[in-house]
Amino acid sequence: EQKSALAANPSAKGVEELRVAFLGRKGQVTSIMEQMRNISKDDRPEAGKIINKTRSKIESAIEELKAEAEEFLIQQKLDQAPIDISLPVQSSGAKGSLHPVTLMRRVLLKEFRKLGFTVYDGPEVDLDLYNFSSLNFKDDHPARDMQDTFFVKDFDKTVLRTHTSNIQIHALMNQQPPLRVVSPGRTYRCDSDLTHTPMFHQIECLVVDQNISMGDMKGVIDTFLKAIFGDDLETRLRPSYFPFVEPGGEVDLQCVSCRGKGCRICSQTGWLEIGGLGMIHPNVFEAVGVDSERYTGFAFGFGIDRIAMLRYGLQDLRQLFEGNQQFLGQFPIQP
Ligand code: PHE
């Protein structure tokens, strides 16, 4: 009787009550077993058999009921609160945001895509061959010095790349000109102050084709710097030396903090260097097997963090890598 009542309205509590009623210390089965004493010795084994059989029947019936009750409860929950996946999410109000370096990288890439560039990726841990020697660094070049370069212990001639220029070599070894690629990535140098961090980001741009000139390079640089900084900031191009370009130069951006007047961020110069550039050196073409009589090209490598620093008016480059939520939360979710 109890069993059928329970079947109509199953509950864990009901099952437990039923178990106690039959198998508990004062339960029916228990009391029958206690009465075994009153049965004659001859009949006892037979009676014991019957009782044991009945008890195990009751036990398994209760187990079954228990499973049924659980199943029922789950079903009941599902029926009561169906999950409607088409309902809008209830926002907690907390929103994520992009890291300023990610943001800046996306903004830069968008500009390069407009100019027809494709993204080319390369390794962060690389051989000296790609990071230095194919880029026309002589064996005694100071950039190979322990002070700048992180060497990988126990691996001969392996470094954390000091610039994204290693990708120039990978790209040119894998792909015949014409080439128009852009490569953002992490770079490493043993350095730390207001405008340097040991890990930083660069974006490398490489164009190789027939009749590529410095004018083309200037056009690309002007276009994307204008897109990011508007006509607001002045830029300047000045000659400089890198072994893998000839002629070579550097681009400076007017310091945002002091508008060119001079402050501690720009070491009182009014300018911040954002990267190097130049026409590909014939020795580089030779190292990768490209005909330097037929092709010319340019490359430049800019610091993404430096550009972000100027664009977002940061006081210290190291802020970018401290993981302070309050600082990071100021930036938008999307570029
Ligand atoms: N790789 C150079 C640096 O990190 C920058 C550079 C890139 C210079 C391309 C010239 C051409 O300092």
mmCIF file of C-alpha atoms and ligand atoms in Angstrom:
data_model
loop_
_atom_site.group_PDB
_atom_site.id
_atom_site.type_symbol
_atom_site.label_atom_id
_atom_site.label_comp_id
_atom_site.label_asym_id
_atom_site.label_seq_id
_atom_site.Cartn_x
_atom_site.Cartn_y
_atom_site.Cartn_z
ATOM 1 C CA GLU A 1 0.000 0.000 0.000
ATOM 2 C CA GLN A 2 2.763 2.377 0.997
ATOM 3 C CA LYS A 3 4.669 1.360 -2.057
ATOM 4 C CA SER A 4 1.899 2.332 -4.448
ATOM 5 C CA ALA A 5 1.320 5.604 -2.596
ATOM 6 C CA LEU A 6 4.984 6.338 -2.992
ATOM 7 C CA ALA A 7 4.979 5.410 -6.655
ATOM 8 C CA ALA A 8 2.296 8.032 -7.269
ATOM 9 C CA ASN A 9 4.273 10.737 -5.481
ATOM 10 C CA PRO A 10 7.909 9.673 -5.135
ATOM 11 C CA SER A 11 10.240 11.382 -2.740
ATOM 12 C CA ALA A 12 13.556 10.508 -1.135
ATOM 13 C CA LYS A 13 11.970 11.030 2.269
ATOM 14 C CA GLY A 14 9.120 8.632 1.471
ATOM 15 C CA VAL A 15 11.542 5.938 0.398
ATOM 16 C CA GLU A 16 13.540 6.366 3.557
ATOM 17 C CA GLU A 17 10.391 6.064 5.692
ATOM 18 C CA LEU A 18 9.487 2.894 3.882
ATOM 19 C CA ARG A 19 12.961 1.471 4.468
ATOM 20 C CA VAL A 20 12.766 2.209 8.180
ATOM 21 C CA ALA A 21 9.260 0.693 8.383
ATOM 22 C CA PHE A 22 10.502 -2.622 6.996
ATOM 23 C CA LEU A 23 14.193 -2.902 7.615
ATOM 24 C CA GLY A 24 14.820 -0.449 10.468
ATOM 25 C CA ARG A 25 15.580 -1.489 14.032
ATOM 26 C CA LYS A 26 11.879 -1.626 14.857
ATOM 27 C CA GLY A 27 10.809 -2.501 11.360
ATOM 28 C CA GLN A 28 8.533 -5.318 10.347
ATOM 29 C CA VAL A 29 11.217 -7.572 8.933
ATOM 30 C CA THR A 30 13.402 -7.044 11.968
ATOM 31 C CA SER A 31 10.635 -7.951 14.354
ATOM 32 C CA ILE A 32 9.791 -11.076 12.372
ATOM 33 C CA MET A 33 13.409 -12.094 12.620
ATOM 34 C CA GLU A 34 13.341 -11.581 16.329
ATOM 35 C CA GLN A 35 10.418 -13.975 16.508
ATOM 36 C CA MET A 36 12.585 -16.739 15.055
ATOM 37 C CA ARG A 37 13.390 -17.734 18.620
ATOM 38 C CA ASN A 38 9.798 -18.906 19.045
ATOM 39 C CA ILE A 39 9.940 -21.242 16.080
ATOM 40 C CA SER A 40 10.881 -24.846 16.646
ATOM 41 C CA LYS A 41 14.399 -25.926 15.783
ATOM 42 C CA ASP A 42 13.202 -28.134 12.923
ATOM 43 C CA ASP A 43 11.296 -25.399 11.189
ATOM 44 C CA ARG A 44 13.879 -22.706 11.756
ATOM 45 C CA PRO A 45 16.031 -23.255 8.645
ATOM 46 C CA GLU A 46 13.000 -23.260 6.373
ATOM 47 C CA ALA A 47 11.553 -20.142 8.025
ATOM 48 C CA GLY A 48 14.971 -18.419 7.865
ATOM 49 C CA LYS A 49 15.147 -19.101 4.145
ATOM 50 C CA ILE A 50 11.727 -17.581 3.552
ATOM 51 C CA ILE A 51 12.475 -14.548 5.658
ATOM 52 C CA ASN A 52 15.833 -13.907 3.987
ATOM 53 C CA LYS A 53 14.270 -14.216 0.578
ATOM 54 C CA THR A 54 11.514 -11.784 1.507
ATOM 55 C CA ARG A 55 13.996 -9.380 2.996
ATOM 56 C CA SER A 56 16.150 -9.267 -0.105
ATOM 57 C CA LYS A 57 13.040 -8.796 -2.213
ATOM 58 C CA ILE A 58 12.050 -5.830 -0.066
ATOM 59 C CA GLU A 59 15.565 -4.469 -0.203
ATOM 60 C CA SER A 60 15.736 -4.527 -3.960
ATOM 61 C CA ALA A 61 12.219 -3.081 -4.226
ATOM 62 C CA ILE A 62 13.345 -0.196 -2.025
ATOM 63 C CA GLU A 63 16.486 0.317 -4.113
ATOM 64 C CA GLU A 64 14.326 0.488 -7.193
ATOM 65 C CA LEU A 65 12.006 2.984 -5.582
ATOM 66 C CA LYS A 66 14.958 5.068 -4.544
ATOM 67 C CA ALA A 67 16.247 5.235 -8.109
ATOM 68 C CA GLU A 68 12.771 6.047 -9.339
ATOM 69 C CA ALA A 69 12.423 8.837 -6.792
ATOM 70 C CA GLU A 70 15.739 10.366 -7.851
ATOM 71 C CA GLU A 71 14.824 10.164 -11.489
ATOM 72 C CA PHE A 72 11.480 11.741 -10.708
ATOM 73 C CA LEU A 73 13.073 14.635 -8.863
ATOM 74 C CA ILE A 74 15.441 15.365 -11.721
ATOM 75 C CA GLN A 75 12.595 15.249 -14.190
ATOM 76 C CA GLN A 76 10.549 17.514 -11.960
ATOM 77 C CA LYS A 77 13.361 20.071 -11.835
ATOM 78 C CA LEU A 78 13.767 19.979 -15.588
ATOM 79 C CA ASP A 79 10.036 20.467 -16.085
ATOM 80 C CA GLN A 80 9.774 23.267 -13.585
ATOM 81 C CA ALA A 81 12.653 25.419 -14.734
ATOM 82 C CA PRO A 82 13.278 24.748 -18.381
ATOM 83 C CA ILE A 83 16.433 26.457 -19.629
ATOM 84 C CA ASP A 84 15.617 28.788 -22.462
ATOM 85 C CA ILE A 85 18.870 29.302 -24.303
ATOM 86 C CA SER A 86 17.294 31.983 -26.454
ATOM 87 C CA LEU A 87 16.790 34.317 -23.481
ATOM 88 C CA PRO A 88 19.199 37.275 -23.280
ATOM 89 C CA VAL A 89 22.027 36.939 -20.766
ATOM 90 C CA GLN A 90 21.633 38.816 -17.523
ATOM 91 C CA SER A 91 24.809 40.844 -17.340
ATOM 92 C CA SER A 92 26.585 41.239 -14.024
ATOM 93 C CA GLY A 93 27.782 44.597 -15.269
ATOM 94 C CA ALA A 94 31.413 43.506 -15.305
ATOM 95 C CA LYS A 95 32.933 43.773 -18.752
ATOM 96 C CA GLY A 96 36.268 42.624 -20.066
ATOM 97 C CA SER A 97 38.534 44.807 -22.109
ATOM 98 C CA LEU A 98 41.375 44.398 -24.522
ATOM 99 C CA HIS A 99 44.925 44.782 -23.318
ATOM 100 C CA PRO A 100 46.269 48.067 -24.725
ATOM 101 C CA VAL A 101 48.975 46.187 -26.629
ATOM 102 C CA THR A 102 46.378 43.867 -28.180
ATOM 103 C CA LEU A 103 44.230 46.859 -28.980
ATOM 104 C CA MET A 104 47.119 48.704 -30.589
ATOM 105 C CA ARG A 105 48.178 45.635 -32.551
ATOM 106 C CA ARG A 106 44.669 45.194 -33.926
ATOM 107 C CA VAL A 107 44.438 48.846 -34.901
ATOM 108 C CA LEU A 108 47.817 48.645 -36.663
ATOM 109 C CA LEU A 109 46.965 45.421 -38.487
ATOM 110 C CA LYS A 110 43.721 46.907 -39.684
ATOM 111 C CA GLU A 111 45.627 49.751 -41.311
ATOM 112 C CA PHE A 112 48.124 47.380 -42.924
ATOM 113 C CA ARG A 113 45.335 45.202 -44.281
ATOM 114 C CA LYS A 114 43.845 48.242 -45.968
ATOM 115 C CA LEU A 115 47.168 48.652 -47.747
ATOM 116 C CA GLY A 116 47.093 45.038 -48.966
ATOM 117 C CA PHE A 117 49.508 43.459 -46.475
ATOM 118 C CA THR A 118 49.155 39.906 -45.196
ATOM 119 C CA VAL A 119 50.304 38.696 -41.776
ATOM 120 C CA TYR A 120 53.391 36.477 -41.667
ATOM 121 C CA ASP A 121 54.356 34.822 -38.375
ATOM 122 C CA GLY A 122 57.785 33.660 -37.196
ATOM 123 C CA PRO A 123 59.453 32.071 -34.143
ATOM 124 C CA GLU A 124 60.226 33.914 -30.901
ATOM 125 C CA VAL A 125 63.046 31.532 -30.056
ATOM 126 C CA ASP A 126 65.286 31.450 -33.057
ATOM 127 C CA LEU A 127 68.736 30.657 -34.351
ATOM 128 C CA ASP A 128 71.438 33.283 -34.525
ATOM 129 C CA LEU A 129 71.315 32.591 -38.260
ATOM 130 C CA TYR A 130 67.897 34.260 -38.586
ATOM 131 C CA ASN A 131 68.119 36.845 -35.819
ATOM 132 C CA PHE A 132 71.619 38.037 -36.680
ATOM 133 C CA SER A 133 73.928 36.503 -39.252
ATOM 134 C CA SER A 134 71.582 36.421 -42.263
ATOM 135 C CA LEU A 135 70.717 40.005 -41.395
ATOM 136 C CA ASN A 136 74.315 40.960 -42.057
ATOM 137 C CA PHE A 137 75.383 41.265 -38.402
ATOM 138 C CA LYS A 138 79.104 40.613 -38.299
ATOM 139 C CA ASP A 139 80.361 38.238 -35.605
ATOM 140 C CA ASP A 140 81.598 41.091 -33.434
ATOM 141 C CA HIS A 141 78.512 43.316 -33.763
ATOM 142 C CA PRO A 142 77.652 44.833 -30.360
ATOM 143 C CA ALA A 143 73.963 43.801 -30.647
ATOM 144 C CA ARG A 144 75.075 40.219 -30.053
ATOM 145 C CA ASP A 145 76.505 41.325 -26.749
ATOM 146 C CA MET A 146 75.330 39.625 -23.565
ATOM 147 C CA GLN A 147 73.910 42.947 -22.365
ATOM 148 C CA ASP A 148 71.170 43.003 -24.973
ATOM 149 C CA THR A 149 70.519 39.483 -26.077
ATOM 150 C CA PHE A 150 68.970 36.674 -24.086
ATOM 151 C CA PHE A 151 70.749 33.484 -25.064
ATOM 152 C CA VAL A 152 69.073 30.127 -24.586
ATOM 153 C CA LYS A 153 71.138 28.062 -22.175
ATOM 154 C CA ASP A 154 72.523 24.769 -23.467
ATOM 155 C CA PHE A 155 71.368 25.498 -27.003
ATOM 156 C CA ASP A 156 74.143 26.616 -29.221
ATOM 157 C CA LYS A 157 73.482 29.798 -31.180
ATOM 158 C CA THR A 158 69.868 30.056 -30.053
ATOM 159 C CA VAL A 159 68.412 33.323 -28.816
ATOM 160 C CA LEU A 160 65.142 34.942 -27.808
ATOM 161 C CA ARG A 161 64.703 37.124 -30.840
ATOM 162 C CA THR A 162 65.835 40.671 -30.219
ATOM 163 C CA HIS A 163 63.610 42.038 -32.975
ATOM 164 C CA THR A 164 60.956 40.871 -35.435
ATOM 165 C CA SER A 165 63.459 41.308 -38.274
ATOM 166 C CA ASN A 166 64.155 37.557 -38.074
ATOM 167 C CA ILE A 167 60.843 37.200 -39.910
ATOM 168 C CA GLN A 168 62.317 39.018 -42.914
ATOM 169 C CA ILE A 169 64.663 36.074 -43.342
ATOM 170 C CA HIS A 170 62.001 33.395 -42.778
ATOM 171 C CA ALA A 171 59.623 35.117 -45.193
ATOM 172 C CA LEU A 172 62.232 35.581 -47.919
ATOM 173 C CA MET A 173 63.499 32.010 -47.592
ATOM 174 C CA ASN A 174 59.976 30.617 -47.931
ATOM 175 C CA GLN A 175 58.477 32.898 -50.505
ATOM 176 C CA GLN A 176 59.732 34.395 -53.735
ATOM 177 C CA PRO A 177 59.125 38.130 -54.331
ATOM 178 C CA PRO A 178 56.865 40.015 -54.776
ATOM 179 C CA LEU A 179 56.263 40.106 -51.051
ATOM 180 C CA ARG A 180 54.159 42.389 -48.904
ATOM 181 C CA VAL A 181 53.936 41.129 -45.328
ATOM 182 C CA VAL A 182 53.529 42.442 -41.839
ATOM 183 C CA SER A 183 54.598 40.591 -38.690
ATOM 184 C CA PRO A 184 53.598 41.547 -35.162
ATOM 185 C CA GLY A 185 55.210 39.686 -32.281
ATOM 186 C CA ARG A 186 57.025 39.545 -28.962
ATOM 187 C CA THR A 187 60.689 40.499 -28.784
ATOM 188 C CA TYR A 188 63.249 40.371 -25.975
ATOM 189 C CA ARG A 189 66.130 42.491 -24.767
ATOM 190 C CA CYS A 190 67.789 42.747 -21.415
ATOM 191 C CA ASP A 191 66.617 46.257 -20.599
ATOM 192 C CA SER A 192 64.200 48.006 -18.199
ATOM 193 C CA ASP A 193 63.288 51.663 -17.599
ATOM 194 C CA LEU A 194 60.439 54.106 -18.382
ATOM 195 C CA THR A 195 60.572 53.353 -22.083
ATOM 196 C CA HIS A 196 62.067 49.810 -22.110
ATOM 197 C CA THR A 197 60.811 46.433 -20.891
ATOM 198 C CA PRO A 198 62.691 43.120 -21.249
ATOM 199 C CA MET A 199 59.807 41.710 -23.280
ATOM 200 C CA PHE A 200 58.214 44.087 -25.724
ATOM 201 C CA HIS A 201 56.340 44.023 -29.012
ATOM 202 C CA GLN A 202 57.307 44.981 -32.489
ATOM 203 C CA ILE A 203 55.559 45.021 -35.794
ATOM 204 C CA GLU A 204 57.745 44.354 -38.799
ATOM 205 C CA CYS A 205 56.834 45.350 -42.297
ATOM 206 C CA LEU A 206 58.539 43.919 -45.374
ATOM 207 C CA VAL A 207 57.988 44.786 -49.020
ATOM 208 C CA VAL A 208 60.090 43.305 -51.818
ATOM 209 C CA ASP A 209 59.379 43.739 -55.505
ATOM 210 C CA GLN A 210 60.829 45.289 -58.634
ATOM 211 C CA ASN A 211 61.296 49.057 -58.442
ATOM 212 C CA ILE A 212 60.460 49.502 -54.771
ATOM 213 C CA SER A 213 61.760 52.847 -53.567
ATOM 214 C CA MET A 214 62.177 54.817 -50.372
ATOM 215 C CA GLY A 215 59.194 56.872 -51.492
ATOM 216 C CA ASP A 216 57.028 53.737 -51.228
ATOM 217 C CA MET A 217 58.314 53.188 -47.708
ATOM 218 C CA LYS A 218 57.600 56.742 -46.667
ATOM 219 C CA GLY A 219 54.127 56.495 -48.132
ATOM 220 C CA VAL A 220 53.293 53.378 -46.096
ATOM 221 C CA ILE A 221 54.693 54.842 -42.871
ATOM 222 C CA ASP A 222 52.924 58.168 -43.316
ATOM 223 C CA THR A 223 49.626 56.492 -44.097
ATOM 224 C CA PHE A 224 49.487 54.338 -41.024
ATOM 225 C CA LEU A 225 50.897 56.915 -38.607
ATOM 226 C CA LYS A 226 48.296 59.415 -39.849
ATOM 227 C CA ALA A 227 45.576 56.818 -39.362
ATOM 228 C CA ILE A 228 46.612 56.349 -35.754
ATOM 229 C CA PHE A 229 47.694 59.790 -34.632
ATOM 230 C CA GLY A 230 45.826 62.012 -37.048
ATOM 231 C CA ASP A 231 47.525 65.174 -38.240
ATOM 232 C CA ASP A 232 48.039 66.063 -34.644
ATOM 233 C CA LEU A 233 51.533 64.774 -33.981
ATOM 234 C CA GLU A 234 54.682 65.525 -35.837
ATOM 235 C CA THR A 235 56.922 62.721 -37.025
ATOM 236 C CA ARG A 236 60.505 62.922 -38.141
ATOM 237 C CA LEU A 237 62.733 60.639 -40.113
ATOM 238 C CA ARG A 238 66.447 60.678 -39.476
ATOM 239 C CA PRO A 239 69.344 58.624 -40.801
ATOM 240 C CA SER A 240 70.581 55.757 -38.674
ATOM 241 C CA TYR A 241 72.504 52.527 -39.009
ATOM 242 C CA PHE A 242 71.269 48.930 -39.049
ATOM 243 C CA PRO A 243 73.438 46.276 -40.711
ATOM 244 C CA PHE A 244 70.534 44.838 -42.724
ATOM 245 C CA VAL A 245 69.465 48.037 -44.453
ATOM 246 C CA GLU A 246 71.148 50.646 -46.661
ATOM 247 C CA PRO A 247 70.297 53.437 -46.345
ATOM 248 C CA GLY A 248 68.801 53.096 -42.879
ATOM 249 C CA GLY A 249 66.897 55.417 -40.622
ATOM 250 C CA GLU A 250 64.737 55.842 -37.573
ATOM 251 C CA VAL A 251 61.311 57.365 -37.056
ATOM 252 C CA ASP A 252 60.653 59.643 -34.114
ATOM 253 C CA LEU A 253 57.246 60.735 -32.926
ATOM 254 C CA GLN A 254 56.672 63.952 -31.079
ATOM 255 C CA CYS A 255 56.372 63.195 -27.362
ATOM 256 C CA VAL A 256 52.694 63.374 -26.386
ATOM 257 C CA SER A 257 53.367 64.223 -22.774
ATOM 258 C CA CYS A 258 55.200 67.476 -23.438
ATOM 259 C CA ARG A 259 54.239 68.103 -27.070
ATOM 260 C CA GLY A 260 57.855 68.344 -28.021
ATOM 261 C CA LYS A 261 58.947 70.633 -25.217
ATOM 262 C CA GLY A 262 61.014 68.033 -23.408
ATOM 263 C CA CYS A 263 60.172 65.931 -20.348
ATOM 264 C CA ARG A 264 61.510 62.894 -18.505
ATOM 265 C CA ILE A 265 59.671 60.460 -20.765
ATOM 266 C CA CYS A 266 61.511 61.691 -23.850
ATOM 267 C CA SER A 267 64.753 62.473 -21.962
ATOM 268 C CA GLN A 268 64.124 66.191 -22.590
ATOM 269 C CA THR A 269 64.431 65.769 -26.372
ATOM 270 C CA GLY A 270 60.758 66.234 -27.263
ATOM 271 C CA TRP A 271 60.889 63.102 -29.410
ATOM 272 C CA LEU A 272 60.400 59.377 -28.888
ATOM 273 C CA GLU A 273 61.927 56.835 -31.201
ATOM 274 C CA ILE A 274 59.346 54.323 -32.378
ATOM 275 C CA GLY A 275 61.397 52.203 -34.753
ATOM 276 C CA GLY A 276 63.944 51.625 -37.449
ATOM 277 C CA LEU A 277 63.623 51.360 -41.201
ATOM 278 C CA GLY A 278 65.554 51.157 -44.414
ATOM 279 C CA MET A 279 66.089 49.637 -47.837
ATOM 280 C CA ILE A 280 67.005 45.932 -47.744
ATOM 281 C CA HIS A 281 70.776 45.455 -47.843
ATOM 282 C CA PRO A 282 72.059 43.444 -50.840
ATOM 283 C CA ASN A 283 73.863 41.115 -48.400
ATOM 284 C CA VAL A 284 70.481 40.124 -46.945
ATOM 285 C CA PHE A 285 69.137 39.314 -50.399
ATOM 286 C CA GLU A 286 72.232 37.250 -51.023
ATOM 287 C CA ALA A 287 71.819 35.329 -47.753
ATOM 288 C CA VAL A 288 68.290 34.276 -48.727
ATOM 289 C CA GLY A 289 68.947 33.720 -52.432
ATOM 290 C CA VAL A 290 67.011 36.643 -53.899
ATOM 291 C CA ASP A 291 68.445 38.413 -56.939
ATOM 292 C CA SER A 292 69.471 41.856 -55.669
ATOM 293 C CA GLU A 293 69.922 43.159 -59.219
ATOM 294 C CA ARG A 294 66.310 42.449 -60.001
ATOM 295 C CA TYR A 295 64.609 43.233 -56.707
ATOM 296 C CA THR A 296 64.643 46.008 -54.183
ATOM 297 C CA GLY A 297 62.700 46.291 -50.977
ATOM 298 C CA PHE A 298 62.187 48.056 -47.715
ATOM 299 C CA ALA A 299 61.575 47.003 -44.155
ATOM 300 C CA PHE A 300 60.679 48.724 -40.958
ATOM 301 C CA GLY A 301 60.152 47.556 -37.416
ATOM 302 C CA PHE A 302 58.156 49.623 -34.948
ATOM 303 C CA GLY A 303 57.570 49.177 -31.233
ATOM 304 C CA ILE A 304 53.880 48.441 -30.646
ATOM 305 C CA ASP A 305 54.196 49.302 -26.948
ATOM 306 C CA ARG A 306 55.868 52.616 -27.748
ATOM 307 C CA ILE A 307 53.097 53.493 -30.163
ATOM 308 C CA ALA A 308 50.500 52.498 -27.534
ATOM 309 C CA MET A 309 52.337 54.595 -24.957
ATOM 310 C CA LEU A 310 52.090 57.658 -27.170
ATOM 311 C CA ARG A 311 48.599 56.969 -28.443
ATOM 312 C CA TYR A 312 47.101 56.336 -25.002
ATOM 313 C CA GLY A 313 49.303 58.792 -23.115
ATOM 314 C CA LEU A 314 50.985 56.306 -20.768
ATOM 315 C CA GLN A 315 53.595 57.571 -18.329
ATOM 316 C CA ASP A 316 55.592 54.383 -17.981
ATOM 317 C CA LEU A 317 55.899 51.541 -20.477
ATOM 318 C CA ARG A 318 56.145 49.047 -17.617
ATOM 319 C CA GLN A 319 52.480 49.690 -16.731
ATOM 320 C CA LEU A 320 51.625 47.536 -19.705
ATOM 321 C CA PHE A 321 53.028 44.439 -18.044
ATOM 322 C CA GLU A 322 52.045 44.836 -14.404
ATOM 323 C CA GLY A 323 48.549 43.396 -14.773
ATOM 324 C CA ASN A 324 46.840 46.162 -12.781
ATOM 325 C CA GLN A 325 43.095 45.684 -13.392
ATOM 326 C CA GLN A 326 42.229 49.305 -12.799
ATOM 327 C CA PHE A 327 44.709 50.420 -15.412
ATOM 328 C CA LEU A 328 43.819 47.701 -17.922
ATOM 329 C CA GLY A 329 40.067 48.196 -17.477
ATOM 330 C CA GLN A 330 40.181 51.667 -19.037
ATOM 331 C CA PHE A 331 40.564 50.336 -22.516
ATOM 332 C CA PRO A 332 37.661 49.426 -24.769
ATOM 333 C CA ILE A 333 36.452 45.917 -25.496
ATOM 334 C CA GLN A 334 36.855 46.365 -29.203
ATOM 335 C CA PRO A 335 39.156 48.483 -31.296
HETATM 336 N N1 PHE B 1 65.029 45.531 -36.139
HETATM 337 C C1 PHE B 1 65.380 46.894 -35.851
HETATM 338 C C2 PHE B 1 65.343 47.089 -34.332
HETATM 339 O O1 PHE B 1 64.666 46.385 -33.669
HETATM 340 C C3 PHE B 1 64.441 47.857 -36.508
HETATM 341 C C4 PHE B 1 64.483 47.822 -37.996
HETATM 342 C C5 PHE B 1 63.597 47.036 -38.715
HETATM 343 C C6 PHE B 1 65.406 48.573 -38.692
HETATM 344 C C7 PHE B 1 63.628 47.005 -40.083
HETATM 345 C C8 PHE B 1 65.434 48.558 -40.058
HETATM 346 C C9 PHE B 1 64.554 47.782 -40.738
HETATM 347 O O2 PHE B 1 65.971 47.959 -33.789
#
